[in-house]
Each structure stands twice: as C-alpha cells, then as structure tokens.
Tab-separated table of C-alpha atoms in Angstrom:
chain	number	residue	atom	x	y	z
A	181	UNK	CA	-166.645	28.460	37.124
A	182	UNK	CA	-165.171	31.444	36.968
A	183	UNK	CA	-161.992	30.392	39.329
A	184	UNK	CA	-161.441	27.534	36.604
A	185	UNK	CA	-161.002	29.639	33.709
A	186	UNK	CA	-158.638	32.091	35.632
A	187	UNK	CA	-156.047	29.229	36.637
A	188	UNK	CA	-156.376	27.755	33.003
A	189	UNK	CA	-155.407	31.404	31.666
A	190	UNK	CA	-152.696	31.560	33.977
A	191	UNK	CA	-151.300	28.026	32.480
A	192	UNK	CA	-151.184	29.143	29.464
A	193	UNK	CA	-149.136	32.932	29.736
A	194	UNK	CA	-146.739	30.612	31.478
A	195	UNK	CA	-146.163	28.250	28.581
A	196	UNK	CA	-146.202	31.298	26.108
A	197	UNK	CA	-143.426	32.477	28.420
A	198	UNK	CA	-141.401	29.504	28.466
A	199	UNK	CA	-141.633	29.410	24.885
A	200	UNK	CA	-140.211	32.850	24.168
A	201	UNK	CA	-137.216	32.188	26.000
A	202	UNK	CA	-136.411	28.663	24.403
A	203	UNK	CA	-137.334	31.329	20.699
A	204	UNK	CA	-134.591	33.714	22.074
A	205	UNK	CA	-131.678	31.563	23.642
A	206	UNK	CA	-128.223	33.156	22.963
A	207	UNK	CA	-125.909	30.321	21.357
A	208	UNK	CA	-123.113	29.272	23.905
A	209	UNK	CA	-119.512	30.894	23.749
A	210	UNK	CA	-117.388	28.938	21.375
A	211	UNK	CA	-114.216	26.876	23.249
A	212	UNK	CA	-111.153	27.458	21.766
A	213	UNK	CA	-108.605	24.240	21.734
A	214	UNK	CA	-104.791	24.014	21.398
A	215	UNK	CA	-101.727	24.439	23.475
A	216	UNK	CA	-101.873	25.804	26.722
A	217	UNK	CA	-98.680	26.694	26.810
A	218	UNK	CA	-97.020	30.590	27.516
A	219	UNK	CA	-94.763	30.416	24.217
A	220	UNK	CA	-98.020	29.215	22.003
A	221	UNK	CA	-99.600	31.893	23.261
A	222	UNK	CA	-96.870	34.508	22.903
A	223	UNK	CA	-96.146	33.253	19.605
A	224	UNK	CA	-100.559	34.032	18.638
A	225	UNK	CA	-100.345	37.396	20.239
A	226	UNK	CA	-96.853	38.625	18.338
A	227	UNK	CA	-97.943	36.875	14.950
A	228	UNK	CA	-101.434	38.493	13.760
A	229	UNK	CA	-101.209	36.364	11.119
A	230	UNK	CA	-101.563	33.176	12.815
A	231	UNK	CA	-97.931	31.602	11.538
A	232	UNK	CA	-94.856	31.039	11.875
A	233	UNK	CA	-92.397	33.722	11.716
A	234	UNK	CA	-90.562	34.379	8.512
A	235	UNK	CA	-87.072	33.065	8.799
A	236	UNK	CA	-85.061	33.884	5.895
A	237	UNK	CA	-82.466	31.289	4.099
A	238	UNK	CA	-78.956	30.862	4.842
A	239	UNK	CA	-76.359	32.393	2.432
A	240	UNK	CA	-75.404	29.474	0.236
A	241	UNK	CA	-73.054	31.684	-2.201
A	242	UNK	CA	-70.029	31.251	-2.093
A	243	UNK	CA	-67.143	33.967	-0.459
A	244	UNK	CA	-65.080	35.581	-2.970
A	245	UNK	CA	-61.604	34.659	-3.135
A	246	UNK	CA	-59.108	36.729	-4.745
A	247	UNK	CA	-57.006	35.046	-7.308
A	248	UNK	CA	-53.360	34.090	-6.132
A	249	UNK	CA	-50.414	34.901	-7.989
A	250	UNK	CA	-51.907	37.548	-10.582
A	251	UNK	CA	-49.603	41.106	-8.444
A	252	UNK	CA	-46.738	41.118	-8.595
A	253	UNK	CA	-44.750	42.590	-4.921
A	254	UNK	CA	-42.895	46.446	-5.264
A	255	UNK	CA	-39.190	46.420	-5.312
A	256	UNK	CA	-37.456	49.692	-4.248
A	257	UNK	CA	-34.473	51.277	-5.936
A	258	UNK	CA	-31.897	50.837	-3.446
A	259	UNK	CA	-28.816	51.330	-6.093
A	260	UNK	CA	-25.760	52.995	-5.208
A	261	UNK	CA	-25.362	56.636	-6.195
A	262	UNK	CA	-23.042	59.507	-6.403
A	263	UNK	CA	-23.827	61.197	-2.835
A	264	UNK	CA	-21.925	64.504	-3.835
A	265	UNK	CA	-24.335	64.747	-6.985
A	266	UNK	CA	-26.559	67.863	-7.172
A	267	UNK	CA	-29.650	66.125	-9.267
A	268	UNK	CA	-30.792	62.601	-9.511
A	269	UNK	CA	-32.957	61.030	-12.618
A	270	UNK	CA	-35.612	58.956	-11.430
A	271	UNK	CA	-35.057	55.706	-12.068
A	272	UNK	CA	-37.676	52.270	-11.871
A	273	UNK	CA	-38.194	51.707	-8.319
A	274	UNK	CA	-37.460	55.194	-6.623
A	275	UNK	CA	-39.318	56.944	-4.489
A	276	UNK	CA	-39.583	60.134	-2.244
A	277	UNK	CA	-38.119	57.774	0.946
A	278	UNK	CA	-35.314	55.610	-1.026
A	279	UNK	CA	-34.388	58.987	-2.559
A	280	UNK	CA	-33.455	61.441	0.551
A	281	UNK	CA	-31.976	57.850	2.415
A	282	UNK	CA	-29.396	57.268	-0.355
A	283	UNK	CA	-28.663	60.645	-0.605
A	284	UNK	CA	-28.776	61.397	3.190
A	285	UNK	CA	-31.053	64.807	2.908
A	286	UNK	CA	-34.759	64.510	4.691
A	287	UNK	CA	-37.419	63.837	2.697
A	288	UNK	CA	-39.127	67.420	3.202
A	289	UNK	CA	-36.178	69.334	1.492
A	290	UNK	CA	-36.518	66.704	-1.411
A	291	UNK	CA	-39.916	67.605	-1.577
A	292	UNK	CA	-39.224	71.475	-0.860
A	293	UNK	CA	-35.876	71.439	-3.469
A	294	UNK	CA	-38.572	70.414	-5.785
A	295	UNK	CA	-42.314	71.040	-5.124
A	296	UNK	CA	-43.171	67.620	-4.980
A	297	UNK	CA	-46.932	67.380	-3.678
A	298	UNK	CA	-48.512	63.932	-2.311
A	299	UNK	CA	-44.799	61.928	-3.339
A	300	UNK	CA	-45.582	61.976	-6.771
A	301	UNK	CA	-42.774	61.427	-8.459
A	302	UNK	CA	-42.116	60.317	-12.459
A	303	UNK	CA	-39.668	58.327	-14.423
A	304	UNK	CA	-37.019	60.045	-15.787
A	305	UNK	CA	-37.894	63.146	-14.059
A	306	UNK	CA	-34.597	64.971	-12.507
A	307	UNK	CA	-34.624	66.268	-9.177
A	308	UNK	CA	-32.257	68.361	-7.235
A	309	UNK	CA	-30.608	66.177	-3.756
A	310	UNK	CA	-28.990	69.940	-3.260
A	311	UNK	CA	-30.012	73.011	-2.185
A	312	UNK	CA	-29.669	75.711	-5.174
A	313	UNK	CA	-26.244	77.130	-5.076
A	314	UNK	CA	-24.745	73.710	-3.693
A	315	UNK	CA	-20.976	73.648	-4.670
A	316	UNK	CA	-18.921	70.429	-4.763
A	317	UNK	CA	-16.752	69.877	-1.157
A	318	UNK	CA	-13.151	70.778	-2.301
A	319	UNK	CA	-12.191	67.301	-0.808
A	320	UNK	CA	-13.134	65.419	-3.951
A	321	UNK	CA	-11.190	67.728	-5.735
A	322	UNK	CA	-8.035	67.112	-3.702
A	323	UNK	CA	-8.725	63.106	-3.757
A	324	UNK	CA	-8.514	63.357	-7.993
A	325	UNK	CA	-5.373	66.086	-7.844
A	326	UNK	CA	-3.237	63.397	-5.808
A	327	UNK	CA	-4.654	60.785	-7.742
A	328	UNK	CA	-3.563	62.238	-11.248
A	329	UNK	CA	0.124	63.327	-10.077
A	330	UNK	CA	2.330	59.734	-10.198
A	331	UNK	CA	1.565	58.422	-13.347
A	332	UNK	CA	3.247	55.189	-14.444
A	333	UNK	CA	5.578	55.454	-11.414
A	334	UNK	CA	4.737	52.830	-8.963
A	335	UNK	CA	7.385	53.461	-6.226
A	336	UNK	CA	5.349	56.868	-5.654
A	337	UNK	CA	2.068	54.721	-4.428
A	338	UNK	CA	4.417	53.125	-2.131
A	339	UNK	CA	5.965	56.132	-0.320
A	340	UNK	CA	2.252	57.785	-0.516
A	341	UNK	CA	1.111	54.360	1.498
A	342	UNK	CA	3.869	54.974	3.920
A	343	UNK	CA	3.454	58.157	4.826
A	344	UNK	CA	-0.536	58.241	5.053
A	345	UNK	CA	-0.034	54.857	7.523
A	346	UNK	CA	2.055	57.456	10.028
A	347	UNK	CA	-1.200	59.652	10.766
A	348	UNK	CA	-4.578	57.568	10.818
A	349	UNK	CA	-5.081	54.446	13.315
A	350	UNK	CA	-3.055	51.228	13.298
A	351	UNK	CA	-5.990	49.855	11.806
A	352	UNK	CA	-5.357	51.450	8.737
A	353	UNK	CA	-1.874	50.671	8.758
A	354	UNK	CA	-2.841	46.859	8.690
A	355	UNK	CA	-5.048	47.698	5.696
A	356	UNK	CA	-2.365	49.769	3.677
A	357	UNK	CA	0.330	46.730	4.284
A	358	UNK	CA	-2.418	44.471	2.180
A	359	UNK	CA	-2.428	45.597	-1.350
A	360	UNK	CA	-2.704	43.691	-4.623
A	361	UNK	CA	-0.320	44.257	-7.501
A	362	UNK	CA	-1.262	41.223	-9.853
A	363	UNK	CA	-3.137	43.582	-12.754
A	364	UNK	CA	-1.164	46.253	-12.739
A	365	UNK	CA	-2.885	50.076	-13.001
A	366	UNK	CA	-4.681	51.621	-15.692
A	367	UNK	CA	-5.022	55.370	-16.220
A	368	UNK	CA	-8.535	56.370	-17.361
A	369	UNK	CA	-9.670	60.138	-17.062
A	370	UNK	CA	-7.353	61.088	-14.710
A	371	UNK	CA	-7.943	58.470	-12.306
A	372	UNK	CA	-5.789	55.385	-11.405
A	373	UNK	CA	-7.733	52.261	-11.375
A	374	UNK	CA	-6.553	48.608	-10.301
A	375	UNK	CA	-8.618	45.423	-9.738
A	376	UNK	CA	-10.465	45.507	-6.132
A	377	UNK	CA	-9.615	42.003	-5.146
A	378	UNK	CA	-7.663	39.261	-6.558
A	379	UNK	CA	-9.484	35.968	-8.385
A	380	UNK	CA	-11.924	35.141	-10.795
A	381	UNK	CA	-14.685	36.612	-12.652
A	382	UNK	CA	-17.596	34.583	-11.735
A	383	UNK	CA	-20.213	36.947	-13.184
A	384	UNK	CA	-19.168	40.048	-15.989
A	385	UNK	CA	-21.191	43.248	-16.839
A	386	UNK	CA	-24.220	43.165	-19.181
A	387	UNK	CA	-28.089	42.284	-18.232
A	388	UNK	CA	-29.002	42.543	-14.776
A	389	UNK	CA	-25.870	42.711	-13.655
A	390	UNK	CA	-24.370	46.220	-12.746
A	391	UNK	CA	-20.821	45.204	-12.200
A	392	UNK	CA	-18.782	42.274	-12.258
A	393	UNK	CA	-18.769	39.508	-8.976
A	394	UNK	CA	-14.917	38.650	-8.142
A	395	UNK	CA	-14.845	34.865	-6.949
A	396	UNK	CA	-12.424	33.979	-3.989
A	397	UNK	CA	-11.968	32.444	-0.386
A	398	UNK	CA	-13.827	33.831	2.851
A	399	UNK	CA	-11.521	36.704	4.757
A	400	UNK	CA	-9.448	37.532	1.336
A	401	UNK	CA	-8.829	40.718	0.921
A	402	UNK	CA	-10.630	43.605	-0.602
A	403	UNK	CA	-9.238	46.861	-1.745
A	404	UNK	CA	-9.739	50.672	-2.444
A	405	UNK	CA	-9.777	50.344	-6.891
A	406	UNK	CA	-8.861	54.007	-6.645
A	407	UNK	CA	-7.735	56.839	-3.763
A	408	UNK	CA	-11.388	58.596	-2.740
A	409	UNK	CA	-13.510	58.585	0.114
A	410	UNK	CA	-15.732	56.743	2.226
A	411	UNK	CA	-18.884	57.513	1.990
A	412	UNK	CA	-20.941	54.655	2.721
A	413	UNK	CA	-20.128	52.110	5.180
A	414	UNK	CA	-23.026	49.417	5.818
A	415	UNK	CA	-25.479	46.512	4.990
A	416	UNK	CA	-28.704	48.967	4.664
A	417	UNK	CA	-29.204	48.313	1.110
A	418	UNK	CA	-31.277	45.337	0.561
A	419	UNK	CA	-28.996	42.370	-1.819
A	420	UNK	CA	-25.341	44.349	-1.156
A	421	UNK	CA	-24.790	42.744	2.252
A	422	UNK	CA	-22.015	44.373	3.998
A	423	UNK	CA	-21.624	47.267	1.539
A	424	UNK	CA	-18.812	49.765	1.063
A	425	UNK	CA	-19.345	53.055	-1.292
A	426	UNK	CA	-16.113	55.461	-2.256
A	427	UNK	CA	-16.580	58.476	-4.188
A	428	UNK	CA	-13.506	59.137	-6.440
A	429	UNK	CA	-14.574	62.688	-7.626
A	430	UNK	CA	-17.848	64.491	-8.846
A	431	UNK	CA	-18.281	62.189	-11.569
A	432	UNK	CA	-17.302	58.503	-9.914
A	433	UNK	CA	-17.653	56.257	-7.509
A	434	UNK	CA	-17.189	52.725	-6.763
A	435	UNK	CA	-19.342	50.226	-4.478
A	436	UNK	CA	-17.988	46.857	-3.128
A	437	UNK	CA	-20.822	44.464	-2.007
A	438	UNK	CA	-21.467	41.441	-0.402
A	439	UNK	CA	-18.042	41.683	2.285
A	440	UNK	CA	-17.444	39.295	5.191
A	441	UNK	CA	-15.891	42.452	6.828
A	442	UNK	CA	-15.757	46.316	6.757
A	443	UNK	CA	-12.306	47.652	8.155
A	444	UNK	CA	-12.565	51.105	7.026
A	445	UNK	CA	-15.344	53.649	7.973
A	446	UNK	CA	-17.915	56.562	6.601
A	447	UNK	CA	-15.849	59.895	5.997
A	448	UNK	CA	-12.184	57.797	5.806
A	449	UNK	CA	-9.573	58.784	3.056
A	450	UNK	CA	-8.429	55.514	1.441
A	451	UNK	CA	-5.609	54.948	-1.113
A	452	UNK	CA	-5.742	53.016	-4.016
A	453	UNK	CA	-4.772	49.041	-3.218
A	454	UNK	CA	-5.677	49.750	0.378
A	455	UNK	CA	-7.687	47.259	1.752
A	456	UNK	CA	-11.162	48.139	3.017
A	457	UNK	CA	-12.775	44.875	3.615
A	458	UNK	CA	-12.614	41.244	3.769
A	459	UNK	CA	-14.574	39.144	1.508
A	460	UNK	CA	-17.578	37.075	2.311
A	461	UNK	CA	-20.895	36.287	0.936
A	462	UNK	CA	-23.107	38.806	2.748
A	463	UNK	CA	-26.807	38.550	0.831
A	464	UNK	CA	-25.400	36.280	-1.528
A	465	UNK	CA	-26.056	32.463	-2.100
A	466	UNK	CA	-21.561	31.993	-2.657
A	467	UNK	CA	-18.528	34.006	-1.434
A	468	UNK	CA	-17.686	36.926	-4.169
A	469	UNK	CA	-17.181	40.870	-4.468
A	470	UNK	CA	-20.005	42.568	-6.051
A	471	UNK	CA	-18.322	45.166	-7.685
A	472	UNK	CA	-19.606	48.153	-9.324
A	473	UNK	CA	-18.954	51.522	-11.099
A	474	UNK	CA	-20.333	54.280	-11.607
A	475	UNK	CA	-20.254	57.866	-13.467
A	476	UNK	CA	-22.774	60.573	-12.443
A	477	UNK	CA	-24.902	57.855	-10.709
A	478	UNK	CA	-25.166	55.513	-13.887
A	479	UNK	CA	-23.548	52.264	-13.734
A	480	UNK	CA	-20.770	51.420	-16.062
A	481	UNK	CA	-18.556	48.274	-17.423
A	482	UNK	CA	-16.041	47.962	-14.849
A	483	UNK	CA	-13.755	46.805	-17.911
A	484	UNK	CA	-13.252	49.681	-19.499
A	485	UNK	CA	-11.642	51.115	-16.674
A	486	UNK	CA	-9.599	48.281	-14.581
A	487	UNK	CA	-6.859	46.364	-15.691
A	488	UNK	CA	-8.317	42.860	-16.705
C-alpha cells in the first residue's frame, strides 16, 4: 500500500516540474528580414538612423555674368614731344612707362627726378625728364642760328643744300636733290618754314586732330618743313605708322606720320625741303602725311606757321 502511494507522489513532482518549465519558457529570438546583401548592410551600420544618406540639391542658380560693353579699354599717351625739354605736363593717357619711352630716360630716374612712389602720377602735374642742372645741347642752338641767317634769299638754301650733300652719304644727296618749292617759305620766330609735302589737305587742324593730313600718291616725297634734327626715326608709336620726329630748337619740333618710307635716320642733320621720307599710309585706312607741330610739347595749327 505503501509502494502505491510513493510512485503516485513521484507522478505528480514530475508534472509540477513539467509545468514550471512550460510557466518559465524564454520567448524565441526575433528573425530579422531584408537584404542580405554587403552594401545593405554597410549602408545599416554607417547610418544609425536607419536612412538614406542626406544628399544635398544641385545648384540651380544661375552663374553670374558680367555685363558686356559697360568699360571702356585704356588708351596710352603716345604723342610726340619735345625730347630736349626739361619738364613734361601730364597729359590724359600718360603714365610712368609712356613717359621715360618718349623721352628716352629709364623709368627709375623719372621716378627719382621726382619722388614718384607706386607710379602715381596726376593730370596736369609737371615733372622733370632732366636731371637738375640739365642745359640745352648747343646743337639746337646752332640748327636755329643757320636757320635765321638767309632770310628772303632763296639762292642761299641752294648753295647750303650743295655743300651739306659733299659730306654725309649719297643717300642724303638723293634726298637733298628732292625738294619742293610750290608754297614758297614763311618766316615765323626765327625759323623758316615750308609745306612738308606737296598736295591736298584732306584733313585741317581743330578737334581731334593735332595737325593737318597732306593727301597724295604712294612713294611721293616728304620733306624736312624746317633745318633741325632727327630725333625720332620709327613706327613705335601706336596710329603714326612709320614716324619721323625733328626738333627745330628748344621750343619746336615737327612729326611726320604715317610714311611708306624713312630715308633719313635718329641723330641726322636735315635741311629744310630735304626729303626724309616717302609717303604711304602706314596705320592709316588712305595714303596721306600726318603732319604735326609743336611748341614746348603742345601741339599747334600748322597754319600759322607754313605757307598755305
């Protein structure tokens, strides 16, 4: 009897046992679903935040474009001047460089001459091109002495032309034979003056023009307006084309522009009627002789000095 009740006990403690276990079961491991891919899961793991990275908009304004036509480009001061002169008045246009080239110093003595700091220069401001104590060259002087002596006595120009045509090159001799008479000379203080080439006047003084444009045929010739010296010989100023430059004294000089030809050079003695040039049309839209004058550097009317 009592064997019975033992293996009944037993029974039940197992049940009881069975029962707390089903009571205390752990819930399974939840499975995850989705992509089993390596860039899914590289994407999760660099992302806390479970999306997409944040890819910002593309720029949709527009670029800025300047407006064309509103500047207007800088034109240099390039003018003929009066390369004996001891100051120079700034003018439009000038600057430090075109300065020292037209007077042929450096541009650190212009800036020396005149404590000019960072190139800053003004209009109307007056500068020395000279070292202090600079004295005229006595050449000049001579050119205007033998230019003043024969007045009104034109068989004296043509025994000066001879005699000058037995010492320089043949060259010159070729260019003193070539002379124009039609005009006649005019005497204005002290200097002799005649027309520089023979033709037309297609453009006179006044407005934007600095001197008068001769018209004429290619190769005709050009001459000295007065005796001087040569002291430019060139096409390095922009709108002269072939250019020629003689200084007459301290106070004038004379520049003949747009040339088919230059047959005299930089430092030559010239006579008055001798030819220096040819004509041509040298930085200019039709064949002509730019023509100009000038006293102390300033341009003048060519008419109140040549015979019209």
């Amino acid at each position: 009897m009592l064997k019975k009740k033992a293996i009944r006990s037993g029974w039940c403690l197992l049940v009881l046992a069975l029962g707390a276990c089903t009571l205390f079961k752990q819930p399974a491991a939840p499975t995850e679903t989705g992509s089993s891919e390596a860039g899914t899961a590289a994407t999760t793991a660099d992302n806390p935040y479970g999306s997409a990275p944040y890819t910002p908009p593309a720029n949709t304004a527009p670029a800025y474009t300047p407006n064309a036509g509103t500047s207007t480009g800088y034109v240099g001061n390039y003018s003929p001047v009066d390369i004996n002169a001891a100051t120079h008045t700034v003018q439009r246009g000038d600057t430090v460089f075109n300065i020292s080239k037209r007077y042929q110093i450096t541009q650190d003595n212009l800036r020396s001459w005149n404590n000019i700091i960072d190139n800053n220069i003004k209009l109307g401001q007056v500068l020395r091109v000279k070292p202090a104590g600079y004295v005229a060259p006595a050449g000049s002087r001579n050119t205007t002495a033998t230019v003043t002596t024969p007045v009104n006595t034109p068989n004296v120009t043509t025994t000066t032309s001879t005699t000058t045509t037995t010492t320089p090159s043949s060259s010159t001799t070729v260019s003193t034979s070539k002379t124009i008479s039609a005009g006649g000379v005019r005497s204005v203080n002290g200097i002799e003056w005649q027309r520089p080439t023979a033709g037309s006047i297609l453009q006179s003084y006044g407005g934007s023009s600095k001197g008068i444009d001769y018209g004429g045929s290619a190769g005709q010739s050009v001459v000295a307006a007065a005796s001087g010296k040569v002291v430019y010989a060139g096409n390095g100023l922009r709108g002269y084309g072939n250019l020629i430059i003689v200084q007459h004294n301290q106070t004038y000089l004379t520049a003949y522009g747009n040339n088919q030809s230059i047959l005299v050079k930089e430092g030559q003695q010239v006579k008055r009627g001798q030819q220096i040039a040819t004509m041509g049309n040298t930085d200019a839209k039709r064949t002509q002789l730019h023509f100009e004058l000038r006293e102390n550097g300033q341009p003048q009317d060519p008419s109140r000095f040549l015979p019209m």
